[in-house]
Coordinates of C-alpha atoms and ligand atoms in Angstrom, one line a residue:
M1 CA -21.1 8.4 -18.3
V2 CA -18.6 8.4 -15.4
S3 CA -18.8 5.6 -12.9
R4 CA -17.5 7.4 -9.7
L5 CA -15.8 10.4 -8.3
I6 CA -12.6 9.8 -6.4
L7 CA -11.9 12.6 -3.9
I8 CA -8.3 13.5 -3.1
L9 CA -7.8 16.1 -0.4
G10 CA -4.8 18.5 0.0
D11 CA -3.2 16.2 2.6
Q12 CA -3.8 13.0 0.6
L13 CA -1.2 13.5 -2.1
S14 CA 0.1 10.0 -2.0
P15 CA 0.1 7.8 -5.1
E16 CA -0.9 4.9 -2.8
I17 CA -3.7 6.7 -1.1
A18 CA -6.7 4.3 -0.5
A19 CA -9.2 6.1 -2.7
L20 CA -6.8 6.0 -5.7
K21 CA -6.1 2.3 -5.1
A22 CA -9.8 1.7 -5.4
A23 CA -10.2 3.8 -8.5
Q24 CA -10.4 2.4 -12.0
K25 CA -10.1 4.0 -15.5
G26 CA -13.4 5.8 -16.2
D27 CA -13.6 7.3 -12.7
V28 CA -13.0 11.0 -12.3
I29 CA -10.5 12.3 -9.7
V30 CA -11.8 15.4 -7.9
M31 CA -9.4 17.9 -6.3
A32 CA -10.3 21.4 -5.2
E33 CA -8.8 24.5 -3.7
V34 CA -11.7 25.8 -1.7
A35 CA -12.3 28.8 0.6
D36 CA -13.7 26.7 3.4
E37 CA -10.6 24.6 3.8
A38 CA -8.3 27.6 3.3
S39 CA -10.0 29.7 6.0
Y40 CA -11.6 27.5 8.8
V41 CA -8.6 28.8 10.7
P42 CA -6.4 31.6 9.4
H43 CA -3.7 29.3 8.0
H44 CA -0.1 30.6 7.6
P45 CA 0.3 31.7 3.9
K46 CA 3.3 29.3 3.5
K47 CA 1.0 26.4 4.5
I48 CA -1.7 27.4 2.0
A49 CA 0.9 27.9 -0.8
F50 CA 2.6 24.6 0.0
L51 CA -0.7 22.7 -0.2
F52 CA -2.0 24.4 -3.3
A53 CA 1.3 24.0 -5.2
A54 CA 1.7 20.4 -4.1
M55 CA -2.0 19.7 -5.1
R56 CA -1.5 21.2 -8.6
K57 CA 1.7 19.2 -9.2
F58 CA 0.0 16.0 -7.9
A59 CA -2.9 16.6 -10.2
A60 CA -0.5 17.1 -13.2
A61 CA 1.3 13.8 -12.3
L62 CA -2.0 12.0 -12.2
R63 CA -3.0 13.3 -15.6
D64 CA 0.4 12.2 -16.9
D65 CA -0.5 8.7 -15.6
G66 CA -3.7 8.8 -17.7
W67 CA -6.2 9.7 -15.0
D68 CA -9.1 12.1 -15.7
V69 CA -8.7 14.8 -13.1
A70 CA -11.4 17.5 -12.4
Y71 CA -9.3 20.2 -10.6
T72 CA -10.8 23.4 -9.2
E73 CA -8.5 26.3 -8.7
L74 CA -9.4 28.8 -5.9
D75 CA -10.1 31.6 -8.4
D76 CA -12.3 29.5 -10.8
T77 CA -15.5 31.4 -11.2
D78 CA -17.7 28.3 -10.6
N79 CA -15.8 27.3 -7.5
S80 CA -18.5 26.5 -4.9
G81 CA -16.1 27.2 -2.0
S82 CA -16.3 23.9 -0.1
I83 CA -15.4 20.2 -0.6
P84 CA -19.0 19.0 -0.4
G85 CA -20.0 21.8 -2.8
E86 CA -17.4 20.7 -5.3
L87 CA -18.4 17.1 -5.0
L88 CA -22.1 18.0 -5.7
R89 CA -21.1 20.2 -8.6
R90 CA -18.9 17.5 -10.2
A91 CA -21.5 14.8 -9.5
E92 CA -24.0 16.8 -11.5
Q93 CA -21.5 17.6 -14.2
Y94 CA -20.5 14.0 -14.7
G95 CA -23.9 12.4 -14.0
T96 CA -22.9 10.3 -11.0
S97 CA -23.8 10.0 -7.3
E98 CA -21.0 7.8 -6.1
V99 CA -18.0 9.1 -4.3
I100 CA -14.9 7.2 -3.0
A101 CA -12.9 9.1 -0.5
T102 CA -10.1 8.4 1.9
E103 CA -11.2 9.2 5.5
P104 CA -10.1 12.9 6.2
G105 CA -7.9 13.7 9.1
E106 CA -10.4 16.0 10.8
W107 CA -13.8 15.1 12.3
R108 CA -15.6 18.2 10.8
L109 CA -14.8 17.0 7.2
I110 CA -15.6 13.3 8.0
E111 CA -19.0 14.5 9.3
A112 CA -19.6 16.8 6.3
L113 CA -18.9 13.9 3.9
N114 CA -21.2 11.6 5.9
D115 CA -24.0 14.3 5.7
M116 CA -23.9 14.6 1.9
P117 CA -26.8 13.6 -0.3
L118 CA -24.5 11.4 -2.4
K119 CA -23.3 7.9 -1.8
V120 CA -19.9 8.6 -0.2
R121 CA -17.7 5.7 0.8
Q122 CA -14.9 6.7 3.2
L123 CA -12.0 4.2 3.1
S124 CA -9.6 3.9 6.0
D125 CA -6.4 5.9 5.5
D126 CA -3.9 3.0 5.4
R127 CA -0.9 5.3 5.1
F128 CA -0.7 4.8 8.9
L129 CA 0.6 1.8 10.8
A130 CA -2.3 1.4 13.2
S131 CA -5.9 1.3 12.0
H132 CA -8.6 2.8 14.4
S133 CA -9.6 -0.7 15.4
E134 CA -6.0 -1.8 16.1
F135 CA -5.5 1.3 18.3
E136 CA -8.9 0.6 20.0
A137 CA -7.8 -3.0 20.6
W138 CA -4.5 -1.9 22.1
S139 CA -6.1 0.6 24.4
K140 CA -9.0 -1.5 25.6
G141 CA -8.8 -2.3 29.3
R142 CA -5.7 -0.3 29.9
K143 CA -5.8 2.1 32.8
E144 CA -3.2 4.3 31.2
L145 CA -2.5 4.7 27.5
R146 CA 1.3 5.1 27.7
M147 CA 3.0 5.8 24.4
E148 CA 6.0 3.7 25.2
Y149 CA 4.1 0.4 25.2
F150 CA 2.2 1.3 22.1
Y151 CA 5.6 2.2 20.4
R152 CA 7.0 -1.2 21.3
E153 CA 4.1 -2.8 19.5
M154 CA 4.8 -0.7 16.4
R155 CA 8.5 -1.8 16.5
R156 CA 7.4 -5.4 16.6
K157 CA 4.9 -4.8 13.8
T158 CA 7.3 -3.1 11.5
G159 CA 10.5 -4.9 12.4
L160 CA 12.2 -1.6 12.5
L161 CA 15.3 -1.7 14.8
M162 CA 14.6 -5.2 15.8
E163 CA 17.0 -8.1 16.2
G164 CA 14.7 -11.0 16.3
D165 CA 12.3 -10.3 19.2
E166 CA 14.8 -8.0 20.9
P167 CA 15.3 -4.3 20.3
A168 CA 18.4 -3.3 18.5
G169 CA 21.1 -2.0 20.8
G170 CA 19.6 -3.8 23.7
K171 CA 17.2 -1.1 24.7
W172 CA 13.8 0.0 23.4
N173 CA 14.4 3.7 24.2
F174 CA 17.5 5.8 24.2
D175 CA 15.8 9.0 25.3
H176 CA 18.1 9.3 28.3
D177 CA 21.0 10.1 25.9
N178 CA 18.9 12.7 24.0
R179 CA 18.8 15.6 26.3
K180 CA 22.0 17.6 25.7
P181 CA 21.7 21.3 26.1
A182 CA 22.3 23.6 23.0
P183 CA 25.7 23.2 21.4
D184 CA 28.0 26.1 20.9
E185 CA 28.1 25.5 17.1
V186 CA 25.8 23.8 14.7
D187 CA 27.4 22.2 11.6
F188 CA 24.1 21.7 9.8
G189 CA 22.9 24.4 7.5
G190 CA 19.2 23.5 7.8
P191 CA 16.7 21.8 5.5
M192 CA 17.1 21.6 1.8
Q193 CA 15.5 24.6 0.2
F194 CA 13.9 24.8 -3.3
T195 CA 13.7 27.7 -5.7
P196 CA 10.0 28.2 -6.8
D197 CA 9.2 27.0 -10.3
D198 CA 6.4 28.3 -12.5
T199 CA 3.6 26.4 -10.7
V200 CA 4.8 27.6 -7.3
N201 CA 5.2 31.2 -8.5
E202 CA 1.6 31.2 -9.8
V203 CA 0.4 29.9 -6.4
L204 CA 2.5 32.4 -4.5
E205 CA 0.8 35.2 -6.5
L206 CA -2.7 33.8 -5.7
V207 CA -1.9 33.4 -2.0
E208 CA -0.4 36.9 -1.9
A209 CA -3.6 38.3 -3.4
R210 CA -6.0 36.4 -1.2
F211 CA -4.3 35.7 2.2
S212 CA -2.0 38.6 2.8
D213 CA -3.8 39.5 6.0
N214 CA -3.0 36.1 7.6
F215 CA -0.3 35.9 10.2
G216 CA 2.9 34.6 8.5
E217 CA 5.4 35.5 5.8
L218 CA 4.9 33.9 2.4
R219 CA 8.3 34.8 1.0
P220 CA 11.0 33.5 0.7
F221 CA 9.2 30.3 -0.1
W222 CA 11.5 27.3 -0.1
F223 CA 9.4 24.2 0.7
A224 CA 9.5 21.1 -1.4
T225 CA 6.2 20.8 -3.4
D226 CA 6.5 17.4 -5.0
R227 CA 7.6 13.9 -4.0
G228 CA 10.9 14.1 -5.8
Q229 CA 11.9 17.3 -4.0
A230 CA 10.6 15.9 -0.6
R231 CA 12.8 12.8 -1.1
R232 CA 15.8 15.0 -1.7
A233 CA 15.0 17.0 1.5
L234 CA 14.8 13.7 3.4
T235 CA 18.2 12.4 2.0
H236 CA 19.8 15.7 2.9
F237 CA 18.6 15.4 6.5
I238 CA 19.6 11.7 6.8
R239 CA 23.1 12.4 5.6
N240 CA 23.8 15.7 7.3
A241 CA 21.7 16.0 10.5
L242 CA 20.4 12.7 11.6
P243 CA 23.7 11.7 13.4
K244 CA 23.2 14.6 15.8
F245 CA 19.4 14.6 15.9
G246 CA 19.3 12.6 19.1
D247 CA 21.9 14.5 21.1
Y248 CA 20.3 17.9 20.5
Q249 CA 16.7 16.9 20.0
D250 CA 15.5 19.0 23.0
A251 CA 17.9 21.9 22.5
M252 CA 17.0 25.4 21.4
L253 CA 19.1 28.2 19.9
R254 CA 17.8 31.7 19.0
D255 CA 19.6 31.8 15.7
E256 CA 19.3 28.2 14.7
R257 CA 15.7 27.6 13.8
F258 CA 16.1 24.0 12.7
L259 CA 19.1 22.7 14.6
Y260 CA 19.3 19.0 13.7
H261 CA 15.6 18.5 13.1
A262 CA 14.3 16.8 9.9
V263 CA 11.7 19.4 8.9
V264 CA 9.8 16.7 7.0
S265 CA 6.5 16.7 9.0
M266 CA 4.7 18.9 6.4
Y267 CA 5.8 16.5 3.6
L268 CA 4.9 13.4 5.5
N269 CA 1.5 14.7 6.7
A270 CA 0.5 15.9 3.2
G271 CA 1.5 12.6 1.7
L272 CA 4.6 13.5 -0.3
L273 CA 6.6 11.1 1.8
H274 CA 5.6 7.8 3.4
L275 CA 6.5 7.0 7.0
R276 CA 8.1 3.7 6.0
E277 CA 10.6 5.3 3.6
I278 CA 11.6 7.8 6.2
C279 CA 12.1 5.3 8.9
E280 CA 13.9 2.8 6.6
A281 CA 16.3 5.5 5.5
A282 CA 17.1 6.3 9.1
E283 CA 17.5 2.6 10.0
Q284 CA 19.8 2.1 7.0
A285 CA 22.0 5.0 8.1
W286 CA 22.4 3.2 11.5
K287 CA 23.2 -0.1 9.8
D288 CA 25.8 1.6 7.6
G289 CA 27.4 3.0 10.7
E290 CA 26.6 6.6 9.6
A291 CA 24.3 7.5 12.5
P292 CA 24.3 6.3 16.2
I293 CA 21.5 4.3 17.7
N294 CA 20.4 7.0 20.1
A295 CA 19.7 9.3 17.1
V296 CA 18.0 6.7 14.9
E297 CA 15.9 5.2 17.7
G298 CA 14.9 8.6 18.9
F299 CA 13.9 9.7 15.4
I300 CA 12.0 6.5 14.5
R301 CA 10.2 6.7 17.9
Q302 CA 8.8 10.1 17.0
I303 CA 7.3 8.7 13.8
I304 CA 6.1 5.2 14.6
G305 CA 5.5 5.9 18.2
W306 CA 4.3 9.5 18.9
R307 CA 2.8 10.2 15.6
E308 CA 0.8 7.0 15.4
Y309 CA -0.2 7.2 19.1
M310 CA -1.4 10.8 18.7
R311 CA -3.6 9.8 15.7
G312 CA -5.0 6.9 17.7
I313 CA -5.9 9.2 20.6
Y314 CA -7.6 11.8 18.3
F315 CA -9.9 9.2 16.6
R316 CA -10.5 7.3 19.8
E317 CA -11.6 10.4 21.8
G318 CA -14.1 11.6 19.2
P319 CA -15.2 15.0 17.8
D320 CA -15.5 16.8 21.1
Y321 CA -11.8 16.4 21.9
T322 CA -10.8 19.9 20.8
R323 CA -13.3 21.3 23.3
R324 CA -11.9 19.6 26.3
N325 CA -10.8 21.9 29.1
A326 CA -10.0 19.8 32.2
L327 CA -8.2 22.6 34.0
K328 CA -11.0 25.1 33.2
H329 CA -8.6 27.6 31.7
G330 CA -10.3 30.7 30.2
R331 CA -7.9 33.5 29.5
S332 CA -7.5 34.9 26.0
L333 CA -4.5 34.1 23.9
P334 CA -2.3 37.3 24.2
P335 CA -1.5 39.3 21.1
M336 CA 2.2 38.4 21.4
F337 CA 1.3 35.0 20.0
W338 CA 0.4 36.9 16.8
G339 CA 3.6 38.9 16.8
A340 CA 2.8 41.8 19.2
E341 CA 5.8 43.1 21.2
T342 CA 6.9 41.1 24.2
R343 CA 9.8 41.4 26.6
M344 CA 10.1 37.6 26.8
H345 CA 12.8 36.8 24.4
C346 CA 12.0 33.1 24.1
I347 CA 8.4 33.8 23.1
E348 CA 9.5 36.6 20.8
K349 CA 11.9 34.3 18.9
A350 CA 9.6 31.3 18.8
V351 CA 6.8 33.4 17.4
E352 CA 9.2 35.2 15.0
Q353 CA 10.4 32.0 13.5
T354 CA 6.8 30.6 13.3
R355 CA 5.9 33.8 11.4
T356 CA 8.7 33.4 8.9
E357 CA 9.0 29.6 8.5
A358 CA 5.6 28.2 9.6
Y359 CA 7.8 25.9 11.6
A360 CA 9.1 25.5 15.1
H361 CA 10.5 22.3 16.5
H362 CA 8.9 20.2 19.1
I363 CA 10.5 21.7 22.2
Q364 CA 9.8 25.2 21.1
R365 CA 6.1 24.2 20.6
L366 CA 6.0 22.4 23.9
M367 CA 8.2 24.2 26.3
I368 CA 8.1 27.8 25.1
T369 CA 4.7 28.7 23.6
G370 CA 2.8 25.6 25.0
N371 CA 4.3 25.9 28.4
F372 CA 3.5 29.6 28.6
A373 CA -0.1 29.1 27.5
L374 CA -0.6 26.4 30.1
L375 CA 1.0 28.3 32.9
A376 CA -0.9 31.4 32.1
G377 CA -4.3 29.5 32.0
I378 CA -5.1 30.3 28.3
D379 CA -8.3 28.8 26.9
P380 CA -7.1 25.5 25.3
H381 CA -9.4 25.8 22.4
E382 CA -7.8 29.1 21.5
V383 CA -4.4 27.6 21.9
H384 CA -5.5 24.7 19.6
E385 CA -6.7 27.0 16.9
W386 CA -3.5 29.0 17.0
Y387 CA -1.3 25.9 16.5
L388 CA -3.7 24.6 13.8
A389 CA -3.3 27.9 11.9
V390 CA 0.4 28.7 12.2
Y391 CA 2.3 25.5 11.4
A392 CA 2.6 24.0 7.9
D393 CA 2.3 20.5 9.3
A394 CA -0.9 21.1 11.3
Y395 CA -4.1 19.0 10.8
E396 CA -6.3 18.2 13.7
W397 CA -5.5 14.5 13.9
V398 CA -2.0 15.3 14.9
E399 CA -2.2 18.8 16.2
A400 CA -5.1 18.4 18.6
P401 CA -3.6 15.5 20.7
N402 CA -0.3 17.4 20.9
V403 CA -2.0 20.6 22.0
I404 CA -5.1 19.6 23.9
G405 CA -3.4 16.5 25.3
M406 CA 0.3 16.8 25.6
S407 CA 0.8 20.5 25.9
Q408 CA -2.3 21.9 27.7
F409 CA -3.4 18.9 29.8
A410 CA -6.9 19.8 28.7
D411 CA -7.9 16.1 28.2
G412 CA -7.3 15.6 31.9
G413 CA -4.3 13.3 31.5
I414 CA -5.0 10.9 28.6
V415 CA -1.9 11.8 26.7
G416 CA 0.3 12.9 29.6
S417 CA 0.4 11.6 33.1
K418 CA 1.5 15.0 34.3
P419 CA 1.5 18.5 32.8
Y420 CA 4.5 19.6 30.8
V421 CA 5.3 22.7 32.8
S422 CA 8.6 24.2 33.8
S423 CA 10.0 27.4 35.3
G424 CA 12.5 29.5 33.4
N425 CA 15.3 27.1 34.6
Y426 CA 14.5 24.5 32.0
I427 CA 14.6 27.1 29.2
A428 CA 17.9 28.6 30.5
K429 CA 19.4 25.1 30.5
M430 CA 18.3 24.0 27.1
S431 CA 18.6 27.2 25.1
D432 CA 20.4 30.5 24.7
Y433 CA 17.2 32.6 24.8
C434 CA 17.6 33.8 28.4
K435 CA 21.0 35.5 27.7
S436 CA 19.3 38.1 25.6
C437 CA 16.1 38.5 27.6
A438 CA 14.8 41.7 29.3
Y439 CA 13.8 39.5 32.3
S440 CA 16.2 37.6 34.5
V441 CA 15.8 33.9 34.8
K442 CA 17.7 33.9 38.0
E443 CA 15.3 36.3 39.7
K444 CA 12.3 34.5 41.3
T445 CA 10.4 37.6 42.3
G446 CA 10.5 41.3 41.5
E447 CA 10.0 43.3 38.4
Q448 CA 12.8 41.5 36.6
A449 CA 11.8 38.0 37.5
C450 CA 11.3 35.7 34.5
P451 CA 7.5 35.3 34.1
Y452 CA 7.8 31.5 33.8
N453 CA 9.3 31.5 37.3
L454 CA 6.2 33.3 38.8
L455 CA 3.6 31.5 36.7
Y456 CA 5.1 28.0 37.3
W457 CA 4.4 28.2 41.1
A458 CA 1.1 29.9 40.6
F459 CA 0.0 27.1 38.3
L460 CA 1.0 24.4 40.8
D461 CA -0.8 26.3 43.6
R462 CA -3.9 26.9 41.5
H463 CA -4.2 23.2 40.6
R464 CA -3.0 21.8 43.9
D465 CA -6.0 19.5 44.5
R466 CA -5.5 17.8 41.1
F467 CA -1.8 17.4 41.0
K468 CA -0.5 17.2 44.6
P469 CA -1.5 13.5 44.8
N470 CA 0.4 12.7 41.6
P471 CA 3.7 11.0 42.8
R472 CA 5.5 12.4 39.7
M473 CA 4.8 15.9 41.1
A474 CA 5.5 15.3 44.7
Q475 CA 9.0 16.8 44.5
M476 CA 7.6 20.1 43.0
Y477 CA 5.0 20.4 45.7
A478 CA 7.5 19.6 48.4
T479 CA 9.8 22.4 47.1
W480 CA 6.8 24.8 47.0
D481 CA 5.6 23.9 50.5
R482 CA 9.1 24.3 51.9
M483 CA 9.3 27.8 50.6
D484 CA 9.0 30.7 53.1
A485 CA 5.3 31.7 53.4
E486 CA 6.0 35.4 52.7
K487 CA 7.9 34.5 49.5
R488 CA 5.0 32.2 48.4
K489 CA 2.6 35.1 48.9
T490 CA 4.8 37.5 46.9
I491 CA 5.1 35.0 44.0
L492 CA 1.4 34.4 43.8
S493 CA 0.6 38.1 44.0
E494 CA 3.2 39.0 41.3
A495 CA 2.0 36.2 39.1
E496 CA -1.6 37.6 39.4
T497 CA -0.4 41.1 38.6
F498 CA 1.5 39.8 35.5
L499 CA -1.6 38.0 34.2
N500 CA -3.8 41.0 34.8
R501 CA -1.4 43.3 33.0
M502 CA -1.2 40.9 30.1
A503 CA -5.1 40.7 30.0
Q504 CA -5.2 44.5 29.9
G505 CA -3.0 44.5 26.9
A506 CA 0.3 45.7 28.5
T507 CA 3.5 44.6 26.9
V508 CA 4.8 41.8 29.1
Ligands
FAD1 P1 11.6 16.1 14.0 O1 11.8 16.6 15.3 O2 12.7 16.0 13.1 O3 10.9 14.7 14.2 C1 10.7 13.7 13.1 C2 9.3 13.5 12.8 O4 8.6 12.8 13.9 C3 8.4 14.7 12.5 O5 8.5 15.0 11.2 C4 7.0 14.2 12.9 O6 6.4 13.5 11.8 C5 7.3 13.1 14.0 N1 6.9 13.7 15.3 C6 7.8 14.2 16.2 N2 7.2 14.5 17.4 C7 5.8 14.2 17.1 C8 4.7 14.3 17.9 N3 4.7 14.8 19.2 N4 3.5 14.0 17.3 C9 3.4 13.6 16.1 N5 4.5 13.4 15.3 C10 5.7 13.7 15.8 N6 3.4 17.7 14.6 C11 2.7 17.7 13.4 O7 3.1 16.9 12.5 N7 1.7 18.5 13.2 C12 1.2 19.4 14.2 O8 0.3 20.1 14.0 C13 1.9 19.4 15.5 N8 1.6 20.2 16.5 C14 2.3 20.2 17.6 C15 1.8 21.0 18.7 C16 2.5 21.0 19.9 C17 2.0 21.8 21.0 C18 3.6 20.1 20.1 C19 4.3 20.0 21.4 C20 4.0 19.3 19.1 C21 3.4 19.3 17.8 N9 3.7 18.5 16.8 C22 3.0 18.5 15.6 C23 4.8 17.5 16.9 C24 6.2 18.0 16.5 O9 6.5 19.3 17.1 C25 6.4 18.2 15.0 O10 6.0 16.9 14.4 C26 7.8 18.5 14.6 O11 8.2 19.6 15.3 C27 7.9 18.6 13.2 O12 9.2 19.0 12.8 P2 10.3 18.0 12.2 O13 9.8 17.4 11.0 O14 11.6 18.8 12.1 O15 10.4 16.9 13.3
DLZ2 C1 -5.3 22.7 4.9 C2 -6.0 22.7 3.6 C3 -6.1 23.9 2.9 C4 -5.5 25.2 3.4 N1 -6.7 24.0 1.7 C5 -7.2 22.9 1.2 C6 -8.0 22.9 0.0 O1 -8.2 24.0 -0.6 N2 -8.4 21.8 -0.6 C7 -8.2 20.6 0.1 O2 -8.6 19.5 -0.5 N3 -7.6 20.5 1.3 C8 -7.1 21.6 1.8 N4 -6.5 21.6 3.0 C9 -6.4 20.3 3.7 C10 -7.7 19.9 4.4 O3 -8.0 21.0 5.3 C11 -7.5 18.6 5.1 O4 -7.7 17.6 4.1 C12 -8.5 18.4 6.2 O5 -8.3 19.3 7.2 C13 -8.4 17.0 6.8 O6 -7.1 16.7 7.3

C-alpha cells in the first residue's frame, strides 16, 4: 500500500522541488509524457524533445536515489493522455487518493488539479524568490507596479551585489551603459552544445514520428538535457560571454543568433538550474574581476528582477490575463510568423532562427516580432499562443506577462507604462538587418518604405486618445503633429494599404 503520489511536471525537474521535499520513502513519484501537455499549443519540436529527454533523465536519477518512479512514456499503450488522467490511473493502480504536487506554472493546470476527484495538495513553488503573498504585499496600494522598485527589494532580500545596505558600484541599475549597437565582430561562439546520447536519440525519434508537422526544426539537437550539462553550459557563458553581455544586450546581428546572451532560460525554467547558482556565478565573476559591473548587474537584474516580477504579475492578475486586449486589436497573425515568405528581412531572420533554434533573444522577441505584431494590431491572444509554442523556454507564467503585458500592451499598462513600439530607425541602429532588406529604412513613404515606419505612425494615430496624455509619449506626438498634413495622410493611407494586403495574404 502506497501512501501518496508525488507529481513532478516537465518543468519541475529540480531535486529541491517542493513536492519532492515533502515526499517520503513509500510514496510513488508520478511523471508522464502526455498528449495534452504536448499539444495545447503546437510546441516547437526542440522544446518537446528537450522536456521529454530531461524528464526521462531526471526520472532515472530519482530511481538511482532510491525513489519509486511511475513514469509514463508518450507511446505507452495505457497512457491516458493527460496529467489528471495519469494521476487517476496511478491512484487506482497504487490504491491511494492522495497527491502532493508543486503548483504548476499555468492556471489551466492549477485548475485541472483543483478539479480532480482526488485529494490534491498543491505546494507553493519555492524555487522563486518572491512567493505570491510577498508579491501581493509589495504591490498592495501602489499606483504603478514598477519593476525597478521590486528589483531593489530582491537585491536586498538576496544580498546579491550589495555592499551593506548600498548597491555595489554605487548604483542600482547600469542599464544606461547597456545599449551599444551591434559590434562588427563577435568573439563568442555561442552556447555550449551537446551531442545527443542514447536517451536523447530515442526521444528525437519519438518526436520526429509524432510532431513533425509542428513549426520548428528538431535537428540538429544540441540542448543540455540534464543538470550536469546545464551547469557546464552556464560556466561556458560566465567565462566567455558574460563580460560583454551588458554592452551588447540590446544588439541584433543577422548571422549571430546568440550574441553574448546566456541561452539558459530553458534550463532555468525547467528546473535544471536554480536562479541562485546562476546569479552567484555571475556575481563571483565580478568579484574576481572577470566581468564588469554593468554586465553582471544587467544580467542579475533580468533574473531576480524581470523574471520574478513577471511571475508576480501573472499570478496576481489571474486566469483571464491571457485574454486581455486593452487596445482591441483583432487582426490575424500573418503566415510569415510561421515561416511564409516576407520581404521584411528582420522578421524573416528572427522567424528563421526561431524555427531552427526555438530561441530568439529578448530584443528580437520585443522589438522585431513583438513590435511588428503590436504596430499591425494583431489579436494579442494569437500573439501569445505563438510565443508560447515556438520558444523552448515558454510557459505561461513567464511568457504571458512578457507578451500580453510588456510586448502587446494588452493589459492596459500594468507591466509597461508605455507601449514598446518603434519605427525602423531603432532596428537600423541596433542591428544589421536593414542592410539586406528589400525595403528601405530611410524611406518614410512610398513602395520601398520600411513597414515599421508606416505602421508606427498609424499606431500612434489610431491610439491617440489613450497615449497622447502620457508624458513619456509627448515627444512622439509632437513630432507627428508637426508633420505636414499631406504627408500624414499619405502615411496613414499607405499603412492601411499595407495591412489590407497582408490580411489578403500578399507577401509583404
Ligand atoms: P539572457 O538575455 O541571457 O538573460 C538572462 C536570463 O534572464 C534569461 O535566461 C531569463 O531567465 C531572464 N530574463 C531576461 N529577460 C527576462 C524577461 N523579460 N522575463 C523573464 N525572464 C527574463 N522568457 C522566458 O523565460 N520564457 C518566455 O516564454 C519568454 N517570452 C518572452 C516573450 C517576449 C515577447 C519577450 C519580449 C520576452 C520573453 N522572455 C521570455 C524574456 C526573454 O526574452 C528570455 O528570457 C530570454 O531571451 C532568454 O534567453 P537567454 O537565456 O539567452 O537570456
Ligand atoms: C511543455 C510540456 C510538454 C510539451 N509536455 C509535458 C509533458 O508531457 N508532461 C509534463 O509533465 N509536462 C509537460 N510540459 C510542461 C507542462 O506543460 C508545464 O508543467 C505546465 O505548462 C505548467 O507550467
